[in-house]
CSV table of C-alpha atoms and ligand atoms in Angstrom, one decimal:
chain,number,residue,atom,x,y,z
D,760,MET,CA,-1.6,-28.7,0.5
D,761,ASN,CA,-0.9,-25.7,-1.8
D,762,ILE,CA,-3.7,-25.0,-4.3
D,763,LEU,CA,-4.7,-22.3,-6.9
D,764,ILE,CA,-8.3,-21.6,-7.8
D,765,MET,CA,-8.8,-19.9,-11.1
D,766,GLY,CA,-11.8,-18.9,-13.3
D,767,PRO,CA,-13.6,-15.9,-14.7
D,768,ALA,CA,-15.4,-13.2,-12.7
D,769,GLY,CA,-18.4,-14.7,-10.9
D,770,ALA,CA,-17.3,-18.3,-11.5
D,771,GLY,CA,-17.6,-19.0,-7.8
D,772,LYS,CA,-13.9,-18.9,-6.7
D,773,GLY,CA,-14.8,-17.1,-3.4
D,774,THR,CA,-17.8,-19.3,-2.8
D,775,MET,CA,-15.8,-22.6,-3.4
D,776,SER,CA,-12.9,-21.3,-1.4
D,777,ASP,CA,-15.2,-20.9,1.7
D,778,LEU,CA,-16.3,-24.6,1.2
D,779,ILE,CA,-12.7,-25.8,0.8
D,780,LEU,CA,-11.7,-24.0,4.0
D,781,LYS,CA,-14.4,-25.9,5.9
D,782,GLU,CA,-12.7,-29.2,5.0
D,783,TYR,CA,-9.0,-28.3,4.7
D,784,ASP,CA,-6.9,-26.4,7.3
D,785,ILE,CA,-5.1,-24.1,4.8
D,786,THR,CA,-4.7,-20.4,4.5
D,787,HIS,CA,-7.0,-18.5,2.0
D,788,ILE,CA,-5.3,-15.7,0.1
D,789,SER,CA,-7.6,-13.8,-2.2
D,790,THR,CA,-5.8,-11.0,-4.1
D,791,GLY,CA,-9.2,-9.4,-4.8
D,792,ASP,CA,-10.1,-9.3,-1.1
D,793,MET,CA,-6.6,-8.0,-0.2
D,794,LEU,CA,-6.9,-5.2,-2.8
D,795,ARG,CA,-10.4,-4.3,-1.7
D,796,GLU,CA,-9.2,-4.1,1.9
D,797,ASN,CA,-6.4,-1.7,0.8
D,798,VAL,CA,-8.8,0.4,-1.1
D,799,ARG,CA,-11.2,0.7,1.9
D,800,SER,CA,-8.4,1.7,4.2
D,801,HIS,CA,-6.9,4.2,1.7
D,802,THR,CA,-3.4,2.6,1.8
D,803,GLU,CA,-0.8,3.7,-0.9
D,804,LEU,CA,-1.3,0.3,-2.5
D,805,GLY,CA,-5.1,0.7,-2.4
D,806,GLU,CA,-4.8,4.2,-4.1
D,807,LYS,CA,-2.7,2.6,-6.9
D,808,ALA,CA,-5.2,-0.2,-7.4
D,809,ARG,CA,-8.5,1.6,-7.1
D,810,SER,CA,-9.0,3.0,-10.6
D,811,TYR,CA,-7.9,-0.3,-12.3
D,812,MET,CA,-10.3,-2.4,-10.2
D,813,GLU,CA,-13.3,-0.1,-10.6
D,814,ALA,CA,-12.9,-0.2,-14.4
D,815,GLY,CA,-12.5,-4.0,-14.4
D,816,HIS,CA,-8.9,-4.0,-15.5
D,817,LEU,CA,-6.1,-6.0,-14.0
D,818,VAL,CA,-3.9,-4.1,-11.4
D,819,PRO,CA,-0.2,-3.9,-12.6
D,820,ASP,CA,1.9,-7.0,-12.1
D,821,GLU,CA,4.5,-5.3,-9.9
D,822,VAL,CA,1.9,-4.1,-7.4
D,823,ILE,CA,0.3,-7.6,-7.1
D,824,ASN,CA,3.6,-9.6,-7.1
D,825,ALA,CA,5.0,-7.5,-4.2
D,826,MET,CA,1.8,-7.9,-2.2
D,827,VAL,CA,1.6,-11.7,-2.7
D,828,GLU,CA,5.3,-12.3,-2.1
D,829,LYS,CA,5.0,-10.6,1.3
D,830,ARG,CA,1.8,-12.5,2.2
D,831,LEU,CA,3.2,-16.0,1.2
D,832,GLN,CA,6.0,-15.6,3.6
D,833,GLU,CA,3.8,-15.2,6.6
D,834,PRO,CA,3.8,-18.1,9.1
D,835,ASP,CA,0.1,-19.1,8.5
D,836,CYS,CA,1.0,-20.2,5.0
D,837,GLU,CA,3.3,-22.9,6.3
D,838,LYS,CA,0.3,-25.2,6.7
D,839,GLY,CA,-0.6,-24.7,3.0
D,840,TYR,CA,-2.4,-22.1,1.0
D,841,LEU,CA,-5.4,-21.6,-1.3
D,842,LEU,CA,-4.6,-18.8,-3.7
D,843,ASP,CA,-7.7,-17.2,-5.2
D,844,GLY,CA,-7.3,-14.8,-8.1
D,845,PHE,CA,-3.5,-15.1,-8.5
D,846,PRO,CA,-1.6,-15.6,-10.8
D,847,ARG,CA,-3.6,-13.9,-13.5
D,848,THR,CA,-0.9,-13.1,-16.1
D,849,LEU,CA,2.1,-15.1,-17.3
D,850,VAL,CA,4.4,-12.5,-15.7
D,851,GLN,CA,2.7,-13.2,-12.3
D,852,ALA,CA,2.9,-16.9,-12.9
D,853,GLN,CA,6.7,-16.7,-13.5
D,854,THR,CA,7.2,-14.6,-10.5
D,855,PHE,CA,5.1,-16.9,-8.4
D,856,ASP,CA,7.2,-19.9,-9.6
D,857,GLU,CA,10.3,-18.2,-8.4
D,858,ILE,CA,8.8,-17.1,-5.0
D,859,SER,CA,7.1,-20.4,-4.3
D,860,SER,CA,10.2,-22.5,-5.0
D,861,ARG,CA,12.4,-20.1,-3.1
D,862,ILE,CA,10.3,-20.4,0.1
D,863,GLY,CA,9.7,-24.2,-0.5
D,864,ARG,CA,6.0,-24.0,-1.0
D,865,PRO,CA,5.3,-25.0,-4.7
D,866,VAL,CA,1.8,-25.3,-6.0
D,867,GLN,CA,0.4,-28.9,-6.1
D,868,ALA,CA,-2.9,-28.5,-7.9
D,869,VAL,CA,-4.8,-25.9,-9.9
D,870,LEU,CA,-8.6,-25.8,-10.0
D,871,ALA,CA,-9.9,-24.2,-13.2
D,872,LEU,CA,-13.6,-23.3,-12.8
D,873,GLN,CA,-15.6,-23.0,-16.1
D,874,VAL,CA,-19.0,-21.3,-16.4
D,875,ASP,CA,-20.9,-19.9,-19.4
D,876,TYR,CA,-21.2,-16.2,-19.9
D,877,GLU,CA,-25.0,-16.0,-19.4
D,878,ILE,CA,-24.7,-17.6,-16.0
D,879,LEU,CA,-21.8,-15.3,-15.1
D,880,LYS,CA,-23.9,-12.3,-15.9
D,881,GLU,CA,-26.7,-13.5,-13.6
D,882,ARG,CA,-24.2,-14.3,-10.8
D,883,ILE,CA,-22.4,-10.9,-11.0
D,884,THR,CA,-25.5,-8.7,-11.1
D,885,GLY,CA,-27.1,-10.6,-8.2
D,886,ARG,CA,-24.1,-10.7,-5.9
D,887,ARG,CA,-24.0,-8.9,-2.6
D,888,ILE,CA,-21.1,-9.0,-0.3
D,889,CYS,CA,-20.4,-8.2,3.4
D,890,PRO,CA,-17.8,-5.5,3.5
D,891,LYS,CA,-16.9,-6.5,7.1
D,892,CYS,CA,-16.5,-10.3,7.0
D,893,GLY,CA,-16.4,-11.0,3.3
D,894,ALA,CA,-19.5,-13.4,3.2
D,895,ILE,CA,-20.9,-13.8,-0.3
D,896,TYR,CA,-24.6,-13.8,-1.1
D,897,HIS,CA,-26.8,-13.8,-4.2
D,898,ILE,CA,-30.2,-12.2,-4.8
D,899,PRO,CA,-32.3,-14.3,-5.4
D,900,ASN,CA,-30.3,-17.6,-5.3
D,901,HIS,CA,-28.5,-17.4,-1.9
D,902,PRO,CA,-30.1,-14.5,0.0
D,903,PRO,CA,-29.4,-13.6,3.7
D,904,VAL,CA,-32.1,-14.4,6.2
D,905,ARG,CA,-32.8,-10.7,6.8
D,906,GLU,CA,-32.9,-8.6,3.7
D,907,GLY,CA,-29.6,-6.7,3.1
D,908,ILE,CA,-28.0,-7.9,6.4
D,909,CYS,CA,-25.1,-10.3,6.7
D,910,ASP,CA,-26.1,-13.6,8.5
D,911,VAL,CA,-22.6,-13.9,9.9
D,912,CYS,CA,-21.8,-10.5,11.4
D,913,GLY,CA,-24.9,-8.3,11.0
D,914,SER,CA,-23.3,-5.7,8.7
D,915,ALA,CA,-25.2,-4.1,5.9
D,916,LEU,CA,-24.5,-5.9,2.6
D,917,VAL,CA,-23.1,-3.9,-0.4
D,918,GLN,CA,-22.8,-4.4,-4.2
D,919,ARG,CA,-19.2,-4.3,-5.6
D,920,LYS,CA,-18.5,-1.3,-7.8
D,921,ASP,CA,-17.2,-3.6,-10.5
D,922,ASP,CA,-20.3,-5.8,-10.5
D,923,THR,CA,-22.0,-4.3,-13.6
D,924,ILE,CA,-22.3,-5.8,-17.1
D,925,GLU,CA,-20.0,-3.2,-18.5
D,926,GLN,CA,-17.2,-4.1,-16.0
D,927,LEU,CA,-17.9,-7.8,-16.3
D,928,ASN,CA,-17.2,-7.5,-20.0
D,929,VAL,CA,-13.9,-5.8,-19.4
D,930,ARG,CA,-13.0,-8.5,-16.8
D,931,MET,CA,-13.9,-11.2,-19.3
D,932,GLU,CA,-11.6,-9.7,-21.9
D,933,GLU,CA,-8.8,-9.6,-19.4
D,934,TYR,CA,-9.5,-13.2,-18.5
D,935,GLU,CA,-9.4,-14.4,-22.1
D,936,SER,CA,-6.3,-12.6,-23.1
D,937,SER,CA,-4.2,-12.7,-19.9
D,938,THR,CA,-5.4,-15.5,-17.6
D,939,LYS,CA,-6.4,-18.3,-19.9
D,940,PRO,CA,-2.7,-18.6,-21.0
D,941,VAL,CA,-1.8,-19.1,-17.3
D,942,ILE,CA,-4.2,-22.0,-17.1
D,943,GLN,CA,-2.5,-23.5,-20.1
D,944,TYR,CA,0.9,-22.9,-18.5
D,945,TYR,CA,-0.1,-25.1,-15.6
D,946,ALA,CA,-2.0,-27.6,-17.8
D,947,ASP,CA,1.3,-28.2,-19.6
D,948,ARG,CA,2.7,-29.3,-16.2
D,949,GLY,CA,-0.2,-31.6,-15.6
D,950,LEU,CA,-1.5,-29.6,-12.6
D,951,VAL,CA,-4.9,-28.5,-13.8
D,952,THR,CA,-8.3,-30.1,-13.1
D,953,VAL,CA,-11.2,-28.4,-15.0
D,954,ILE,CA,-14.3,-28.0,-12.9
D,955,ASP,CA,-17.7,-27.5,-14.4
D,956,ALA,CA,-18.9,-24.7,-12.1
D,957,SER,CA,-22.2,-23.9,-13.8
D,958,GLY,CA,-24.4,-26.0,-11.6
D,959,GLU,CA,-25.4,-25.9,-7.9
D,960,ARG,CA,-22.8,-25.3,-5.2
D,961,ASP,CA,-22.9,-28.9,-4.0
D,962,THR,CA,-22.4,-30.3,-7.5
D,963,THR,CA,-19.4,-28.1,-8.1
D,964,PHE,CA,-17.9,-28.8,-4.7
D,965,ALA,CA,-18.2,-32.5,-5.2
D,966,GLN,CA,-15.9,-32.2,-8.2
D,967,ILE,CA,-13.4,-30.1,-6.2
D,968,ARG,CA,-13.4,-32.6,-3.3
D,969,LYS,CA,-12.6,-35.4,-5.8
D,970,ALA,CA,-9.8,-33.4,-7.4
D,971,LEU,CA,-8.2,-32.5,-4.0
D,972,GLY,CA,-8.6,-36.1,-2.7
D,973,LYS,CA,-5.8,-37.0,-5.2
D,974,VAL,CA,-3.5,-34.4,-3.7
D,975,ALA,CA,-4.1,-34.4,0.1
K,2197,AP5,P1,-11.5,-10.7,-7.7
K,2197,AP5,O1,-12.0,-10.2,-6.4
K,2197,AP5,O2,-10.5,-11.8,-7.8
K,2197,AP5,O3,-12.7,-10.8,-8.7
K,2197,AP5,P2,-13.0,-11.8,-9.9
K,2197,AP5,O4,-11.9,-12.7,-10.4
K,2197,AP5,O5,-13.6,-10.9,-11.0
K,2197,AP5,O6,-13.9,-12.8,-9.3
K,2197,AP5,P3,-15.2,-12.5,-8.5
K,2197,AP5,O7,-14.8,-12.2,-7.1
K,2197,AP5,O8,-16.0,-11.5,-9.2
K,2197,AP5,O9,-16.0,-13.8,-8.6
K,2197,AP5,P4,-15.8,-15.3,-7.9
K,2197,AP5,O10,-15.3,-16.2,-8.9
K,2197,AP5,O11,-15.0,-15.2,-6.6
K,2197,AP5,O12,-17.3,-15.6,-7.6
K,2197,AP5,P5,-18.2,-15.6,-6.2
K,2197,AP5,O13,-17.8,-16.8,-5.4
K,2197,AP5,O14,-18.2,-14.3,-5.6
K,2197,AP5,O15,-10.7,-9.4,-8.4
K,2197,AP5,C1,-11.3,-8.2,-8.5
K,2197,AP5,C2,-10.4,-7.2,-9.2
K,2197,AP5,O16,-9.1,-7.1,-8.4
K,2197,AP5,C3,-9.9,-7.6,-10.6
K,2197,AP5,O17,-10.8,-7.2,-11.6
K,2197,AP5,C4,-8.6,-6.8,-10.7
K,2197,AP5,O18,-8.8,-5.4,-10.9
K,2197,AP5,C5,-8.0,-7.0,-9.3
K,2197,AP5,N1,-7.1,-8.2,-9.1
K,2197,AP5,C6,-7.4,-9.2,-8.3
K,2197,AP5,N2,-6.4,-10.1,-8.4
K,2197,AP5,C7,-5.5,-9.7,-9.4
K,2197,AP5,C8,-4.3,-10.1,-9.9
K,2197,AP5,N3,-3.8,-11.3,-9.6
K,2197,AP5,N4,-3.7,-9.4,-10.9
K,2197,AP5,C9,-4.2,-8.2,-11.3
K,2197,AP5,N5,-5.4,-7.7,-10.8
K,2197,AP5,C10,-6.0,-8.4,-9.8
K,2197,AP5,O19,-19.7,-15.9,-6.9
K,2197,AP5,C11,-20.3,-14.9,-7.7
K,2197,AP5,C12,-21.8,-14.9,-7.3
K,2197,AP5,O20,-22.4,-16.1,-7.8
K,2197,AP5,C13,-22.1,-14.8,-5.8
K,2197,AP5,O21,-23.2,-14.0,-5.6
K,2197,AP5,C14,-22.4,-16.3,-5.4
K,2197,AP5,O22,-23.3,-16.3,-4.3
K,2197,AP5,C15,-23.0,-16.8,-6.7
K,2197,AP5,N6,-22.6,-18.2,-6.8
K,2197,AP5,C16,-21.4,-18.8,-6.7
K,2197,AP5,N7,-21.4,-20.1,-7.0
K,2197,AP5,C17,-22.7,-20.4,-7.3
K,2197,AP5,C18,-23.4,-21.6,-7.7
K,2197,AP5,N8,-22.7,-22.8,-7.8
K,2197,AP5,N9,-24.7,-21.5,-8.0
K,2197,AP5,C19,-25.3,-20.4,-7.9
K,2197,AP5,N10,-24.8,-19.2,-7.5
K,2197,AP5,C20,-23.5,-19.2,-7.2
K,2198,ZN,ZN1,-20.5,-10.2,7.5
């Protein structure tokens, strides 16, 4: 099964991806996680991406497209993929069409998460992440057992540099102008299921399970 998960910053794409992966044996590809890993290890790609990410802006299409094209051709994508955070512009969507049909792995479903701005604000400012294993927490809604320590791997949790209201607002503008047209692009092909992602994790995931049940 080949799926895209889309939605604004803090909508729960990473959180829902973790739940999807518990039920479906497919490969998770998060462009945000890949970029953060490159920034941490000071690769050339990471150095190109850093300033855009810290300001909340999108990283240039050519950087992202090359990164995703390479990743999608790795053997673990043969069993299916869950693409999280890509494509985010129409240029990326067109490149992705070309790559995915060339390698014979076209997208089958698009999940579009919707959440009101006031809830996004609360989710973004309360988020803490594990820099080592990527686990996602929320203070106070979904805290780790020991304060500031990852339940999964024991590392110290951190706050992302782009998790401020100021950067959230920039990310929302990018979402409205560049990414919403991508959702429409897939809606025109009948691939989109809109998910109300403002409620509890279980309520949101139940809608996703139902949508994916039609594809799997
Ligand atoms: P990326 O990492 O993709 O960030 P994003 O889209 O801004 O999304 P987030 O990771 O902030 O949120 P999420 O939806 O995954 O929410 P989460 O599950 O963590 O991208 C970062 C940057 O990289 C971009 O700004 C850009 O610079 C660059 N980039 C990436 N891809 C790119 C591309 N294709 N093109 C160009 N640039 C690109 O949840 C948020 C919080 O809420 C958590 O604390 C969680 O615990 C909590 N939560 C989640 N669900 C619930 C719930 N149902 N109830 C209560 N709390 C919840
Ligand atoms: Zn961890």
